[in-house]
Short mmCIF file of C-alpha atoms in Angstrom, two decimals:
data_model
loop_
_atom_site.label_atom_id
_atom_site.label_comp_id
_atom_site.label_asym_id
_atom_site.label_seq_id
_atom_site.Cartn_x
_atom_site.Cartn_y
_atom_site.Cartn_z
CA GLU S 1 9.37 13.95 -13.19
CA ALA S 2 5.93 14.57 -11.21
CA GLY S 3 4.33 12.32 -9.54
CA VAL S 4 0.56 10.26 -8.63
CA ALA S 5 -1.49 13.73 -8.18
CA GLN S 6 -5.14 12.93 -6.32
CA SER S 7 -8.31 14.66 -5.36
CA PRO S 8 -9.47 16.56 -3.44
CA ARG S 9 -6.91 15.94 -0.59
CA TYR S 10 -9.71 15.69 2.29
CA LYS S 11 -13.61 15.12 2.37
CA ILE S 12 -15.98 15.43 4.75
CA ILE S 13 -19.39 14.28 3.80
CA GLU S 14 -22.61 12.76 6.00
CA LYS S 15 -23.41 8.64 5.51
CA ARG S 16 -25.77 8.29 2.53
CA GLN S 17 -24.29 10.88 0.75
CA SER S 18 -21.95 9.85 -2.35
CA VAL S 19 -18.19 10.81 -3.15
CA ALA S 20 -16.07 10.88 -6.25
CA PHE S 21 -12.15 10.71 -6.03
CA TRP S 22 -9.77 12.08 -8.71
CA CYS S 23 -6.49 10.27 -9.70
CA ASN S 24 -4.25 11.49 -12.62
CA PRO S 25 -1.03 8.54 -12.28
CA ILE S 26 2.43 9.28 -13.69
CA SER S 27 2.95 9.81 -16.94
CA GLY S 28 3.60 7.05 -19.06
CA HIS S 29 2.89 4.64 -16.27
CA ALA S 30 -0.12 1.63 -18.14
CA THR S 31 -1.05 0.12 -14.55
CA LEU S 32 -3.02 2.35 -11.72
CA TYR S 33 -4.75 1.03 -8.46
CA TRP S 34 -7.00 2.09 -6.18
CA TYR S 35 -6.17 1.61 -2.51
CA GLN S 36 -8.34 1.59 0.77
CA GLN S 37 -6.21 2.36 4.20
CA ILE S 38 -8.22 2.34 7.32
CA LEU S 39 -6.74 3.61 10.58
CA GLY S 40 -3.96 1.11 11.79
CA GLN S 41 -4.29 -1.07 8.44
CA GLY S 42 -1.87 -1.77 5.53
CA PRO S 43 -3.57 0.01 2.71
CA LYS S 44 -6.01 -2.49 0.76
CA LEU S 45 -6.18 -3.55 -2.97
CA LEU S 46 -9.99 -1.93 -4.27
CA ILE S 47 -8.90 -2.64 -7.91
CA GLN S 48 -6.16 -2.68 -10.36
CA PHE S 49 -7.04 -1.20 -13.98
CA GLN S 50 -4.19 -1.98 -16.94
CA ASN S 51 -4.58 0.93 -19.52
CA ASN S 52 -8.27 1.25 -19.45
CA GLY S 53 -9.34 -2.47 -18.62
CA VAL S 54 -9.90 -3.99 -15.29
CA VAL S 55 -7.58 -6.31 -13.87
CA ASP S 56 -8.49 -7.11 -10.84
CA ASP S 57 -11.82 -5.95 -8.58
CA SER S 58 -12.49 -8.52 -6.60
CA GLN S 59 -12.38 -6.96 -3.49
CA LEU S 60 -14.24 -3.75 -4.56
CA PRO S 61 -17.83 -3.27 -3.14
CA LYS S 62 -19.47 -3.20 -5.85
CA ASP S 63 -22.36 -2.56 -4.48
CA ARG S 64 -21.81 0.77 -3.55
CA PHE S 65 -18.00 0.91 -5.10
CA SER S 66 -17.59 1.91 -9.04
CA ALA S 67 -14.07 3.21 -10.48
CA GLU S 68 -13.38 3.68 -14.31
CA ARG S 69 -10.09 5.21 -16.05
CA LEU S 70 -11.99 5.40 -19.75
CA LYS S 71 -9.10 6.80 -21.95
CA GLY S 72 -6.31 4.76 -19.67
CA VAL S 73 -5.29 7.79 -18.43
CA ASP S 74 -7.23 9.53 -15.31
CA SER S 75 -9.22 7.58 -12.85
CA THR S 76 -12.44 7.81 -10.45
CA LEU S 77 -13.14 6.41 -7.38
CA LYS S 78 -16.74 7.16 -6.63
CA ILE S 79 -19.05 5.85 -3.15
CA GLN S 80 -22.62 5.48 -3.43
CA PRO S 81 -23.73 6.02 -0.59
CA ALA S 82 -21.02 6.19 1.71
CA LYS S 83 -21.55 4.42 5.36
CA LEU S 84 -19.93 5.13 8.35
CA GLU S 85 -16.80 2.43 7.36
CA ASP S 86 -15.86 4.00 4.58
CA SER S 87 -13.91 6.30 6.28
CA ALA S 88 -10.74 5.68 5.10
CA VAL S 89 -7.62 7.65 3.05
CA TYR S 90 -7.74 6.24 -0.46
CA LEU S 91 -4.47 5.89 -2.25
CA CYS S 92 -3.98 5.95 -5.77
CA ALA S 93 -0.64 4.59 -7.00
CA SER S 94 0.68 4.48 -10.34
CA SER S 95 2.97 1.69 -12.28
CA LEU S 96 5.75 1.04 -14.99
CA GLY S 97 3.95 -1.64 -16.40
CA THR S 98 2.12 -5.06 -15.34
CA GLY S 99 4.79 -6.92 -14.17
CA ASN S 100 4.80 -8.31 -10.54
CA THR S 101 7.89 -6.53 -9.43
CA ASP S 102 6.69 -3.15 -10.95
CA THR S 103 7.86 -0.50 -7.93
CA GLN S 104 4.03 1.33 -7.86
CA TYR S 105 4.13 4.46 -6.87
CA PHE S 106 1.59 6.75 -4.27
CA GLY S 107 -0.21 10.00 -4.98
CA PRO S 108 -0.69 11.74 -1.49
CA GLY S 109 -4.45 10.14 -0.80
CA THR S 110 -8.02 11.43 -0.16
CA ARG S 111 -8.93 11.38 3.44
CA LEU S 112 -12.34 10.95 3.83
CA THR S 113 -14.55 11.08 6.82
CA VAL S 114 -17.95 10.09 6.68
CA LEU S 115 -20.35 11.30 9.21
CA ARG E 1 -6.51 -15.86 8.08
CA LYS E 2 -4.39 -13.15 6.79
CA GLU E 3 -2.56 -12.98 3.09
CA VAL E 4 0.56 -11.21 6.00
CA GLU E 5 1.04 -10.94 9.31
CA GLN E 6 3.04 -8.21 10.91
CA ASP E 7 3.67 -7.50 14.58
CA PRO E 8 2.45 -4.46 14.58
CA GLY E 9 5.28 -2.85 17.09
CA PRO E 10 5.88 -0.31 18.68
CA PHE E 11 9.24 -1.11 18.06
CA ASN E 12 11.56 2.03 20.30
CA VAL E 13 15.26 1.86 20.10
CA PRO E 14 18.34 4.37 20.81
CA GLU E 15 19.98 5.70 17.58
CA GLY E 16 22.20 3.13 16.93
CA ALA E 17 20.88 0.00 17.20
CA THR E 18 20.08 -3.24 15.25
CA VAL E 19 16.33 -3.33 14.67
CA ALA E 20 14.66 -6.30 13.07
CA PHE E 21 10.91 -6.71 11.75
CA ASN E 22 9.63 -10.36 10.42
CA CYS E 23 6.61 -10.73 8.39
CA THR E 24 4.72 -13.94 7.23
CA TYR E 25 2.47 -15.31 4.20
CA SER E 26 -0.13 -17.09 3.69
CA ASN E 27 0.01 -18.38 0.17
CA SER E 28 2.90 -20.31 -1.25
CA ALA E 29 2.19 -19.13 -4.36
CA SER E 30 3.56 -15.60 -3.65
CA GLN E 31 6.13 -14.74 -6.40
CA SER E 32 7.32 -10.85 -5.13
CA PHE E 33 7.67 -9.07 -2.18
CA PHE E 34 8.56 -5.78 -1.09
CA TRP E 35 9.26 -3.90 1.83
CA TYR E 36 7.20 -0.33 1.51
CA ARG E 37 8.34 2.59 4.15
CA GLN E 38 5.06 4.71 4.90
CA ASP E 39 5.89 7.88 7.11
CA CYS E 40 2.71 9.30 9.33
CA ARG E 41 -0.10 10.48 7.44
CA LYS E 42 1.93 10.01 4.27
CA GLU E 43 1.70 7.95 1.11
CA PRO E 44 3.80 4.13 1.35
CA LYS E 45 7.48 4.92 -0.56
CA LEU E 46 9.44 1.35 -1.47
CA LEU E 47 12.26 0.87 0.56
CA MET E 48 13.33 -2.25 -1.10
CA SER E 49 12.12 -5.37 -3.47
CA VAL E 50 13.02 -8.63 -1.61
CA TYR E 51 14.62 -10.85 -3.49
CA SER E 52 15.70 -14.89 -2.96
CA SER E 53 19.18 -14.84 -2.33
CA GLY E 54 18.71 -11.61 -0.04
CA ASN E 55 19.83 -8.14 -0.77
CA GLU E 56 20.81 -5.66 0.74
CA ASP E 57 20.77 -1.45 0.62
CA GLY E 58 23.55 0.39 2.80
CA ARG E 59 22.18 -0.23 6.18
CA PHE E 60 18.65 -2.32 5.08
CA THR E 61 19.02 -5.56 4.72
CA ALA E 62 15.63 -8.14 3.35
CA GLN E 63 15.78 -11.78 3.58
CA LEU E 64 12.89 -14.00 1.52
CA ASN E 65 12.56 -17.55 3.41
CA ARG E 66 9.91 -19.31 1.04
CA ALA E 67 10.54 -22.66 3.02
CA SER E 68 9.05 -20.87 6.09
CA GLN E 69 6.92 -18.15 4.34
CA TYR E 70 8.22 -15.12 6.23
CA ILE E 71 10.49 -12.36 5.26
CA SER E 72 12.39 -10.23 7.17
CA LEU E 73 13.81 -7.01 6.93
CA LEU E 74 17.46 -5.32 9.22
CA ILE E 75 18.10 -2.38 10.15
CA ARG E 76 21.38 -1.57 11.50
CA ASP E 77 23.09 1.09 13.02
CA SER E 78 19.03 2.98 13.13
CA LYS E 79 18.61 6.73 12.91
CA LEU E 80 16.18 9.24 14.27
CA SER E 81 15.34 9.44 9.62
CA ASP E 82 14.14 5.72 10.47
CA SER E 83 11.31 6.32 12.56
CA ALA E 84 7.96 5.17 10.53
CA THR E 85 5.52 2.58 9.50
CA TYR E 86 7.28 -0.33 7.66
CA LEU E 87 4.79 -2.46 5.23
CA CYS E 88 5.66 -6.24 4.08
CA VAL E 89 4.04 -6.28 0.92
CA VAL E 90 3.25 -9.59 -1.17
CA ASN E 91 2.26 -10.49 -5.04
CA TYR E 92 0.37 -12.97 -5.68
CA ILE E 93 -0.15 -14.27 -9.36
CA GLY E 94 -2.24 -12.27 -11.46
CA ASN E 95 -0.51 -9.08 -9.58
CA GLN E 96 -2.72 -8.90 -6.53
CA PHE E 97 -0.89 -6.90 -3.90
CA TYR E 98 -1.07 -7.39 -0.40
CA PHE E 99 -0.29 -5.10 2.58
CA GLY E 100 0.44 -6.14 5.18
CA THR E 101 -0.84 -3.99 8.63
CA GLY E 102 2.45 -2.58 8.40
CA THR E 103 4.83 -2.12 12.06
CA SER E 104 5.78 1.28 13.98
CA LEU E 105 9.84 2.03 14.47
CA THR E 106 10.54 5.17 16.60
CA VAL E 107 13.92 5.27 17.03
CA ILE E 108 14.76 7.28 20.12
CA PRO E 109 17.71 10.09 20.85
#
């Protein structure tokens, strides 16, 4: 079974530039998550989708971050404009359902460096 | 106060040792609990869920104490391959998942 795919794997940009990340979840998984993991910290949930609807985006900095999952499958996360403190690994995860006991499967992440 | 707190370590233990990690959570309404493992520069992977009655999977034992709001993970007979960061994860009503900062384990030959 194919896992969660993410691209690009690495991205280096200058502050104030824009960047977008793409995620393709495991086929048939209804729930998709975007996490931000800063070095030395645990992943922090940014946004959670169930199919193409937003379940939770309470920790998404909406002044600069946006995300969409238009057809309930792939998702994109955008940062515009980027700040130095956005340097982190952005992890996408998916789970089969919406139950709080569902296993989350993570993609390899996109490592963003903002200079 | 952080939602989930873990001792970051590092824990350096010899092969064959028993090591235990604890994790505390702040919200008594938490519903589900997990331990994830994260290897260096890799994504987190589920190690095991944590049930109220406690559960065991081979050399790994997880315990939950709701009264004191903490979760533990015990690793017996440590292997070199157990070297990783162990993340405590708590889920609240509404499916909000909170990760701890992780506890670093290095098993030494």
